[in-house]
Short mmCIF file of C-alpha atoms and ligand atoms in Angstrom, two decimals:
data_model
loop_
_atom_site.label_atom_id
_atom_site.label_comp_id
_atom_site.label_asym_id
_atom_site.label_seq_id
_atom_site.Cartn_x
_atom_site.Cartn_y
_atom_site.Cartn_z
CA UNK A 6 82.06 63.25 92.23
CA UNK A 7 79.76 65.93 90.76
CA UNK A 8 78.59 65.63 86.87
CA UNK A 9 81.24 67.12 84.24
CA UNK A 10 80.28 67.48 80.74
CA UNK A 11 83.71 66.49 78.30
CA UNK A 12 84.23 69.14 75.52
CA UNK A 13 87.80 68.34 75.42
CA UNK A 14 89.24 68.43 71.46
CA UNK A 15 91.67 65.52 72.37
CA UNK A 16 92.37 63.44 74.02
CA UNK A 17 88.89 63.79 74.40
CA UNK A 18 85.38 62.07 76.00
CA UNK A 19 85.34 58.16 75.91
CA UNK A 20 81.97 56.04 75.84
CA UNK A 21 80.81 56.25 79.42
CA UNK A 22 79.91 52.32 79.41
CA UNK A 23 83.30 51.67 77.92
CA UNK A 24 84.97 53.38 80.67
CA UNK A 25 82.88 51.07 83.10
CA UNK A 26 83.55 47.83 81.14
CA UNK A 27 87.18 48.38 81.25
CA UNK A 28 87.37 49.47 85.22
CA UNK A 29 85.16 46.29 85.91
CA UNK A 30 87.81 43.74 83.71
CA UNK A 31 90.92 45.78 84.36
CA UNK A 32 92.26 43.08 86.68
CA UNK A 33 91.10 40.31 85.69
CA UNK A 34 90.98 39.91 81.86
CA UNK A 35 88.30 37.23 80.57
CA UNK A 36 89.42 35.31 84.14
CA UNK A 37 92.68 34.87 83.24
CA UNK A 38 93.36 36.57 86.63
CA UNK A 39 95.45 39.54 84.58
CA UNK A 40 94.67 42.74 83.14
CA UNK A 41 95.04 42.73 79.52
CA UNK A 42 98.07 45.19 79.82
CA UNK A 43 100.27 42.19 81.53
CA UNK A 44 99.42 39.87 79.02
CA UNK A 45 101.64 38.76 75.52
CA UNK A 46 100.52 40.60 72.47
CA UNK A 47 100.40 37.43 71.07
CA UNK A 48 98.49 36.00 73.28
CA UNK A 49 95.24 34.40 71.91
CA UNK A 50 92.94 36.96 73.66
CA UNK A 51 95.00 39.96 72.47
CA UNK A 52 95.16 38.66 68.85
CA UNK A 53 91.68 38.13 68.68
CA UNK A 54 91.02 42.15 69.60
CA UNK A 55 93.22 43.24 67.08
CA UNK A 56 91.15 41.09 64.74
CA UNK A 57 88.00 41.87 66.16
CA UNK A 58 88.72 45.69 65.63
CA UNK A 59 89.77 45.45 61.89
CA UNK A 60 86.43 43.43 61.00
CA UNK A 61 84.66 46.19 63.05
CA UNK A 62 85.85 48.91 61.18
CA UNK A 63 85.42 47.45 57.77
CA UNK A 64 81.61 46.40 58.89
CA UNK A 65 81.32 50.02 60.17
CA UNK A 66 82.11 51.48 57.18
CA UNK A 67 81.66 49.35 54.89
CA UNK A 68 84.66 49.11 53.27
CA UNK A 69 84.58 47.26 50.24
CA UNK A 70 87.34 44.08 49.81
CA UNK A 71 90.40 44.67 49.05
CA UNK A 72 91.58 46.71 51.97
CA UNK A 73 93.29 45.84 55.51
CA UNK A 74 93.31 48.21 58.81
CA UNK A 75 96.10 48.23 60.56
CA UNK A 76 96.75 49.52 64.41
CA UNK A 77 99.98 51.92 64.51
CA UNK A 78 101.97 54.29 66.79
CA UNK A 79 103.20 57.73 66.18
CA UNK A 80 99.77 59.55 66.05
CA UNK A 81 98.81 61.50 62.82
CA UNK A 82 101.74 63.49 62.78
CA UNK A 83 103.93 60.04 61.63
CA UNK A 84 101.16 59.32 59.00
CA UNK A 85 102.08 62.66 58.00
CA UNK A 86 105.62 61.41 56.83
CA UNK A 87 104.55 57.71 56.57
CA UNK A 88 102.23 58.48 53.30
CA UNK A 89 105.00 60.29 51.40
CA UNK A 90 107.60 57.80 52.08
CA UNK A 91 105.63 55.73 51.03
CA UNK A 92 103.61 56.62 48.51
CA UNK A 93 105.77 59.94 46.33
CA UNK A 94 108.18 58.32 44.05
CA UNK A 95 110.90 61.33 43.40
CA UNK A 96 109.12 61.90 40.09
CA UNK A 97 105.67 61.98 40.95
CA UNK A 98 103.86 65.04 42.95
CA UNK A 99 101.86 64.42 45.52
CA UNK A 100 98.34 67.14 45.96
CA UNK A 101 97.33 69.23 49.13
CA UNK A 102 94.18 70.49 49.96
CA UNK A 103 95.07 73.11 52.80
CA UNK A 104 92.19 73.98 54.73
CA UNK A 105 93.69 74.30 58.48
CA UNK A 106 96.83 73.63 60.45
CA UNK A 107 96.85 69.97 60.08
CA UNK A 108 96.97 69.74 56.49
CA UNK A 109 99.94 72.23 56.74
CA UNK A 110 101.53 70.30 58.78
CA UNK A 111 101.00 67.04 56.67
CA UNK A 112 101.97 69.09 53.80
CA UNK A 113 105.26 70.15 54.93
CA UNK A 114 106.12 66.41 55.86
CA UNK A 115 105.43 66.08 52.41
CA UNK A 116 107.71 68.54 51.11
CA UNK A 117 110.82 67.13 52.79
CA UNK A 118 110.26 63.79 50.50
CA UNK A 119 109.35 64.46 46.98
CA UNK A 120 107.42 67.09 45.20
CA UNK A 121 104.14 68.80 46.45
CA UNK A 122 101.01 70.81 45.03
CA UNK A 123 99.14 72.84 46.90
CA UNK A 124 95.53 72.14 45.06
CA UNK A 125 93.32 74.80 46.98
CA UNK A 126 93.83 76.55 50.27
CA UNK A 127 91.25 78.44 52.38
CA UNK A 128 94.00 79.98 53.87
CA UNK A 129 93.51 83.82 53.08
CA UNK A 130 89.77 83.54 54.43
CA UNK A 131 91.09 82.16 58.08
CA UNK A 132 90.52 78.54 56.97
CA UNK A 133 86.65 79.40 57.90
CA UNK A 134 85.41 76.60 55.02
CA UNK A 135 86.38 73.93 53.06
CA UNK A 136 87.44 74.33 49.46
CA UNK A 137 84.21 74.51 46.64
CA UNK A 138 85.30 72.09 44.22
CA UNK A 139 85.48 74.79 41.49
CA UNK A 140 88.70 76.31 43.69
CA UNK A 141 90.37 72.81 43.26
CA UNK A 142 93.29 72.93 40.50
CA UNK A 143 94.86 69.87 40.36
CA UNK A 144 98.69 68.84 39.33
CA UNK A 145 99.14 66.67 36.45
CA UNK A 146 98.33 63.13 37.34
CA UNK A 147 99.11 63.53 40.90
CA UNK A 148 100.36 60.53 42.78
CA UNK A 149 97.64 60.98 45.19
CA UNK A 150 95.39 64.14 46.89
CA UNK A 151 95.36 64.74 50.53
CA UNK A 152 92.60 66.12 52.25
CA UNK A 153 91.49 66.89 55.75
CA UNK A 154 88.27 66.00 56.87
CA UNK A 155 87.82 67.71 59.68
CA UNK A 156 89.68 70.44 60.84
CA UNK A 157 89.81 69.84 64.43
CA UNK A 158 91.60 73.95 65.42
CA UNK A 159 89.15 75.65 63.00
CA UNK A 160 85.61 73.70 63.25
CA UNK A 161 85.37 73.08 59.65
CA UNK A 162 84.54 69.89 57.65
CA UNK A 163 83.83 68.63 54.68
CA UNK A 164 79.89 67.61 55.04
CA UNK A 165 80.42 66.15 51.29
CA UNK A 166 83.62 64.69 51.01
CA UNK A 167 85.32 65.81 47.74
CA UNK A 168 86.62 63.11 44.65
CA UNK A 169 88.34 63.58 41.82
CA UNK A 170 87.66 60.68 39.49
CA UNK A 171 90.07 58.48 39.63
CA UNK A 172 93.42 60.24 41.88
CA UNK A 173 94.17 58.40 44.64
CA UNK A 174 92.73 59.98 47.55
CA UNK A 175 94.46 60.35 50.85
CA UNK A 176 92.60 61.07 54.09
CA UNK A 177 93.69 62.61 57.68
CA UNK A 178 90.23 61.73 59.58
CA UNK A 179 91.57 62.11 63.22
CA UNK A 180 88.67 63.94 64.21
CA UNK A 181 85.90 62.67 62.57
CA UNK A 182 85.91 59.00 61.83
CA UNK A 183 83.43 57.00 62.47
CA UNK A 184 81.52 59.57 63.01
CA UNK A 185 79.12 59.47 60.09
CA UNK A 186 79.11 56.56 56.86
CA UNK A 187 80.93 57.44 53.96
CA UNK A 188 82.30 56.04 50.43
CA UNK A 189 85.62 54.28 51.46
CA UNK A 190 86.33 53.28 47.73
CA UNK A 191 88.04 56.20 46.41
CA UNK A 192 90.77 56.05 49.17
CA UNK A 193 93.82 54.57 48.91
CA UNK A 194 94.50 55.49 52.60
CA UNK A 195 92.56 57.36 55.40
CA UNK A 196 94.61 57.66 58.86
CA UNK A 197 93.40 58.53 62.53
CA UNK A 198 94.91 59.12 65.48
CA UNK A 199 92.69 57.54 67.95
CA UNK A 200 92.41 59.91 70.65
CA UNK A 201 89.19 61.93 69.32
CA UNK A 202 87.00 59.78 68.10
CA UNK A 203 87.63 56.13 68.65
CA UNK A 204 89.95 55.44 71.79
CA UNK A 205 92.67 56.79 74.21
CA UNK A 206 96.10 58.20 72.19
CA UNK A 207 98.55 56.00 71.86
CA UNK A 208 97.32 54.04 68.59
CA UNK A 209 96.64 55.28 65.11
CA UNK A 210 94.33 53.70 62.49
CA UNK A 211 95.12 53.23 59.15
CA UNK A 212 92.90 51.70 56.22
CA UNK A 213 94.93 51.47 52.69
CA UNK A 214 94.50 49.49 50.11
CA UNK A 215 95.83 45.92 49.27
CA UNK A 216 97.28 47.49 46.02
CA UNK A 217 98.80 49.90 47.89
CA UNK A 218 100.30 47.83 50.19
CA UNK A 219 102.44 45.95 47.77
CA UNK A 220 103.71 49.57 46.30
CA UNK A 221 106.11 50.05 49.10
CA UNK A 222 109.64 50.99 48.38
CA UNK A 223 112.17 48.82 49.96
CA UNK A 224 114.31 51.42 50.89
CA UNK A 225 112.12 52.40 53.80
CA UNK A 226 112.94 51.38 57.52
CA UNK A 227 110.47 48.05 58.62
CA UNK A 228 108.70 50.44 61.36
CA UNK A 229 107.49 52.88 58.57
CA UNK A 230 106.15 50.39 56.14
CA UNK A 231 102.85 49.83 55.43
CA UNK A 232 103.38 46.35 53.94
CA UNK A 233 105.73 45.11 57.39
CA UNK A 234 102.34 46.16 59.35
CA UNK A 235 100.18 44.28 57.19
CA UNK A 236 102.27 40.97 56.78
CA UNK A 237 102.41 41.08 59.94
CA UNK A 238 98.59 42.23 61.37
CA UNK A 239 99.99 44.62 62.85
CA UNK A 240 101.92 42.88 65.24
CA UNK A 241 105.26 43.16 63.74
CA UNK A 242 106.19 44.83 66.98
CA UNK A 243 104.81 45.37 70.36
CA UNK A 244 101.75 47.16 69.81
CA UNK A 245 99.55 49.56 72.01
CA UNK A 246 97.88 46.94 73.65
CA UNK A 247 95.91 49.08 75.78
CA UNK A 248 94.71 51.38 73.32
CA UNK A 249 93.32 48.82 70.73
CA UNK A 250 91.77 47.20 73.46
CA UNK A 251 90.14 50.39 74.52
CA UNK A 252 89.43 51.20 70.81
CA UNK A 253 88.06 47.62 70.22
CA UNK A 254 85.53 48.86 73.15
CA UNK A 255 84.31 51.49 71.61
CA UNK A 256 83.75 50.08 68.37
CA UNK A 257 81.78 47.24 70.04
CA UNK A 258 79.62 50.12 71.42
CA UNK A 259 79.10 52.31 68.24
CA UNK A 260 77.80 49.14 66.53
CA UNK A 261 75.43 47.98 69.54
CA UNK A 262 73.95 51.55 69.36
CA UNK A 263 73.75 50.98 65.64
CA UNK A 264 76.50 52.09 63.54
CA UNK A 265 77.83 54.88 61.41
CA UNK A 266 74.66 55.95 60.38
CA UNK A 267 73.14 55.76 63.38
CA UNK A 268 75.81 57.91 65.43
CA UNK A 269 75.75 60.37 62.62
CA UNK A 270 72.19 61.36 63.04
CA UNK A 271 73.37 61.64 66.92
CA UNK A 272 75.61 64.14 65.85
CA UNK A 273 73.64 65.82 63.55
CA UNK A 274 71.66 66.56 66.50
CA UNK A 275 73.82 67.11 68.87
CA UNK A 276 76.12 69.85 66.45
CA UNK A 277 72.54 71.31 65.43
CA UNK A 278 71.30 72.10 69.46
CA UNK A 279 74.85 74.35 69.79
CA UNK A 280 74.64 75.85 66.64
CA UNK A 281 71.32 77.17 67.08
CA UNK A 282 72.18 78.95 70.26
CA UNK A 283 74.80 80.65 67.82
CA UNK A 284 72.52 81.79 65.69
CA UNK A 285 69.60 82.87 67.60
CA UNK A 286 71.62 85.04 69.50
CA UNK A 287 71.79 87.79 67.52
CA UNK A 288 75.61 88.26 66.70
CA UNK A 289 76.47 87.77 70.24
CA UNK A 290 77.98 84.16 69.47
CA UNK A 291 79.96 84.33 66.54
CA UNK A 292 80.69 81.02 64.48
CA UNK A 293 84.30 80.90 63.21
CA UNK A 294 82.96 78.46 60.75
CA UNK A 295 81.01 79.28 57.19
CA UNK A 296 77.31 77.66 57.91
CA UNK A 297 78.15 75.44 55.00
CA UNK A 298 81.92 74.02 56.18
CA UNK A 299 80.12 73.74 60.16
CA UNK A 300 81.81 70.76 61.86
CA UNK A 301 79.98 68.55 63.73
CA UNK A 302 82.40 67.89 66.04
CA UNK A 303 84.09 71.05 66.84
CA UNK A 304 81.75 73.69 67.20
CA UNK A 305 84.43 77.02 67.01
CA UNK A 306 82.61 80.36 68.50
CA UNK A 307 83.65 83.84 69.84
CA UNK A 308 81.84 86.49 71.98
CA UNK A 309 82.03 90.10 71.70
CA UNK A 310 84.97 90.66 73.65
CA UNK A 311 88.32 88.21 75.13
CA UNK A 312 87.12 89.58 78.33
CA UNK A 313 83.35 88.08 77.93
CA UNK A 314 85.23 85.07 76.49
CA UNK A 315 86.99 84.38 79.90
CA UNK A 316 84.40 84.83 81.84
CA UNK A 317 82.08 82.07 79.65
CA UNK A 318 85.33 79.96 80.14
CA UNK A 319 85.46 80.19 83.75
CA UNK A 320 81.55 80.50 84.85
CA UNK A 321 81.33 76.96 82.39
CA UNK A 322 84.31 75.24 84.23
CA UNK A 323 82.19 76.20 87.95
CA UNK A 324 79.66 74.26 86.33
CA UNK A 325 80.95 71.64 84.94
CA UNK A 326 81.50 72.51 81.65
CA UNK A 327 85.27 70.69 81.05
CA UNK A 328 87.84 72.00 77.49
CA UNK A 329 85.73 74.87 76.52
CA UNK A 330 89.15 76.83 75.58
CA UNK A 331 89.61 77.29 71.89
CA UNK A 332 93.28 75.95 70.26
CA UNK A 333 95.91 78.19 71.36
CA UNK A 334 96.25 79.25 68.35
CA UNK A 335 92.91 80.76 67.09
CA UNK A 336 91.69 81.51 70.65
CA UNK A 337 87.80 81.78 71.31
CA UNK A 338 86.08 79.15 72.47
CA UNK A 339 85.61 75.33 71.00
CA UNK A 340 83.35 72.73 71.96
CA UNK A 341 83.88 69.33 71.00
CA UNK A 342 80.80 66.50 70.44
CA UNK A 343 82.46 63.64 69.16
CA UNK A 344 80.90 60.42 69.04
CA UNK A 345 80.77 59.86 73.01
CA UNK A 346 79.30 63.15 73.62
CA UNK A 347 75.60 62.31 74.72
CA UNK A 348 72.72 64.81 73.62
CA UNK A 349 71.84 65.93 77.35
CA UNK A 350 75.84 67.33 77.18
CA UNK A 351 74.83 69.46 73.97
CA UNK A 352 71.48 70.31 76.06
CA UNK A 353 73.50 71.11 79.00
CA UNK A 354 75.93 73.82 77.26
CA UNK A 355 73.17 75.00 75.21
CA UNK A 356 71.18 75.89 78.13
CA UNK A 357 74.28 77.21 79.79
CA UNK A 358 75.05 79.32 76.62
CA UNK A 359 71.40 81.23 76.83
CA UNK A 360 71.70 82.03 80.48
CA UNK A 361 75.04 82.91 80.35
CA UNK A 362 74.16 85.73 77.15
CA UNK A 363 70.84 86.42 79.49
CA UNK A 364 73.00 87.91 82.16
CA UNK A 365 76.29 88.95 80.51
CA UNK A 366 74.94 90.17 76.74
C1 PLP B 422 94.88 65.89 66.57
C2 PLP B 422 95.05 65.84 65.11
C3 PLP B 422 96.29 65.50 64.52
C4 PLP B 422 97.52 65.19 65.34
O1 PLP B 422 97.41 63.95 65.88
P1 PLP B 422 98.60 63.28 66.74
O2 PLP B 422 98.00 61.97 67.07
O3 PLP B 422 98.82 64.17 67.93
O4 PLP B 422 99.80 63.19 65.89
C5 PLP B 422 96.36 65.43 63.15
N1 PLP B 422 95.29 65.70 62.38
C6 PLP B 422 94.10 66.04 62.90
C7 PLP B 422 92.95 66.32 61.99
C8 PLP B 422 93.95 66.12 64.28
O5 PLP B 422 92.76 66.47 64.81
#
């Protein structure tokens, strides 16, 4: 098998020695003589994984007391629903910052519970930044504010995460958690989907509050309650065994290669290697992103022309070079460096990105 480099925006590029660890234990689980797929989720083994994972996510990120994690299904797009019906009592209104398709989307879930705000949008300048706090207009006492913090389509993110004293925030951190330590106290709730940053799809990470937790109406089905999940660590039904066993891998290697802050230097790196081929190249990469609102995990660029941009996208894929396509709907190109991305991948395209403006520009 010859060497591909993973810039895939999701499901996207798993820990190489995870991969390994899994294939070597995948049939034969701790010599129990069964994969971990076959086995009870309330087994021993698989209990202690799910526990295993919560404590490494609060170590990770230091998340202060008072808070659980809980493993869920649905992806984002349920958290999308699950936080209003929740969390928007009819009278409240609940605060969106829009900066990209996701927090649209999240927004209109919103709408078809209780009453919405939309605080800022970057919407009129192709969501090509983040909001400048001066741009935010709040509702009155909002019940909480949603944010984005990475906007996976457009290659934007919030380098400084935005508060506003003491409103509830609400984060949608699919594609950047974990990647880089931050404040966890002024969230109420911050959700992922897994399949980015932490683990294969199939499970969805949520860390909310214990205060929160005991706000949940009773009028909403057991599946969609936070406080069912919790009472029950979330094992109130089957689970996605595999995936929080996959995802409990992966957090087992972030902290061995030493943690949040650790990986986000990585990716500083590793973001800063691709950008600079952007920028050195006199206008012949063009970043979709504002310098300022840059993601470091999804590095958004166009060439000249769509023909130029095909022929990047196919000469890559000859060598090697794997999800280079942009989202369908912005187009361009996109590469993706989440956590599992090594450096000499970065290297790799950035090399590839010189030569190929060398010979085409
Ligand atoms: C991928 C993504 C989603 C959608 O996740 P699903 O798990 O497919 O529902 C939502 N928000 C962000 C920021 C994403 O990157």
């Amino acid at each position: 098998m010859s060497q591909v480099y993973n810039f895939n925006a999701g499901p996207a590029i798993l820990p190489r020695p995870v991969l390994e660890h899994i294939r070597h234990e995948l049939l034969d689980y701790e010599g129990r003589g069964l994969s971990i797929m076959e086995m009870s989720h309330r087994s021993k083994e698989f209990m202690a994984l799910v526990a295993e994972a919560e404590a490494l996510i609060k170590e990770l990120l230091a998340v202060p007391s008072g808070y659980r994690v809980l493993f869920l299904q649905g992806g984002a797009s349920t958290q999308f629903a699950m936080v209003p019906m929740n969390f928007l009592p009819s009278e409240r209104t609940a605060d969106y910052l829009l900066t990209g398709v996701w927090s649209e989307k999240a927004l209109e879930e919103a709408k078809t519970f209780g009453k919405t705000h939309i605080a800022g949008s970057t919407k009129e300048d192709q969501y090509r930044r983040v909001l400048r706090p001066e741009e935010v207009q709040l509702s009155d006492n909002p019940a909480y504010v949603h944010l984005t913090s990475n906007n996976t389509i457009y290659g934007t993110q919030w380098r400084a995460l935005p508060t506003f004293g003491e409103h509830p925030l609400v984060a949608d951190m699919s594609s950047d958690i974990l990647s880089r330590p931050f404040d966890v106290a002024p969230y109420a709730l911050i959700y992922a989907g897994a399949q980015k940053n932490l683990g294969p799809a199939g499970v969805t990470i949520v860390i909310i509050r214990e205060e929160w937790i005991a706000r949940v109406p009773k009028t909403v089905p057991s599946m969609l309650r936070y406080d069912i999940h919790a009472k029950n660590d979330s094992l109130y039904n089957t689970p996605p065994v595999f995936p929080i066993y996959a995802t409990c891998l992966v957090l087992r290697w972030l902290q061995e290669l030493g943690g949040a802050e650790e990986i986000a230097l990585r990716n500083e790196t590793k973001a800063a290697t691709i950008y600079n081929v952007i920028d050195e190249s006199d206008g012949f990469y063009r970043g979709h992103a504002e310098r300022d609102s840059r993601s470091l995990m999804n590095i958004t660029f166009r060439l000249p022309t769509e023909q130029l941009e095909k022929a990047f996208a196919s000469q890559a894929k000859a060598q090697g070079f794997v999800g280079l396509e942009g989202h369908r709907s912005v187009g361009g190109l996109r590469a993706s460096t989440y956590n599992a991305m090594p450096l000499e991948g970065c290297v790799a395209l950035a090399d590839f990105m010189r030569e190929f403006q060398r010979t085409q520009g």
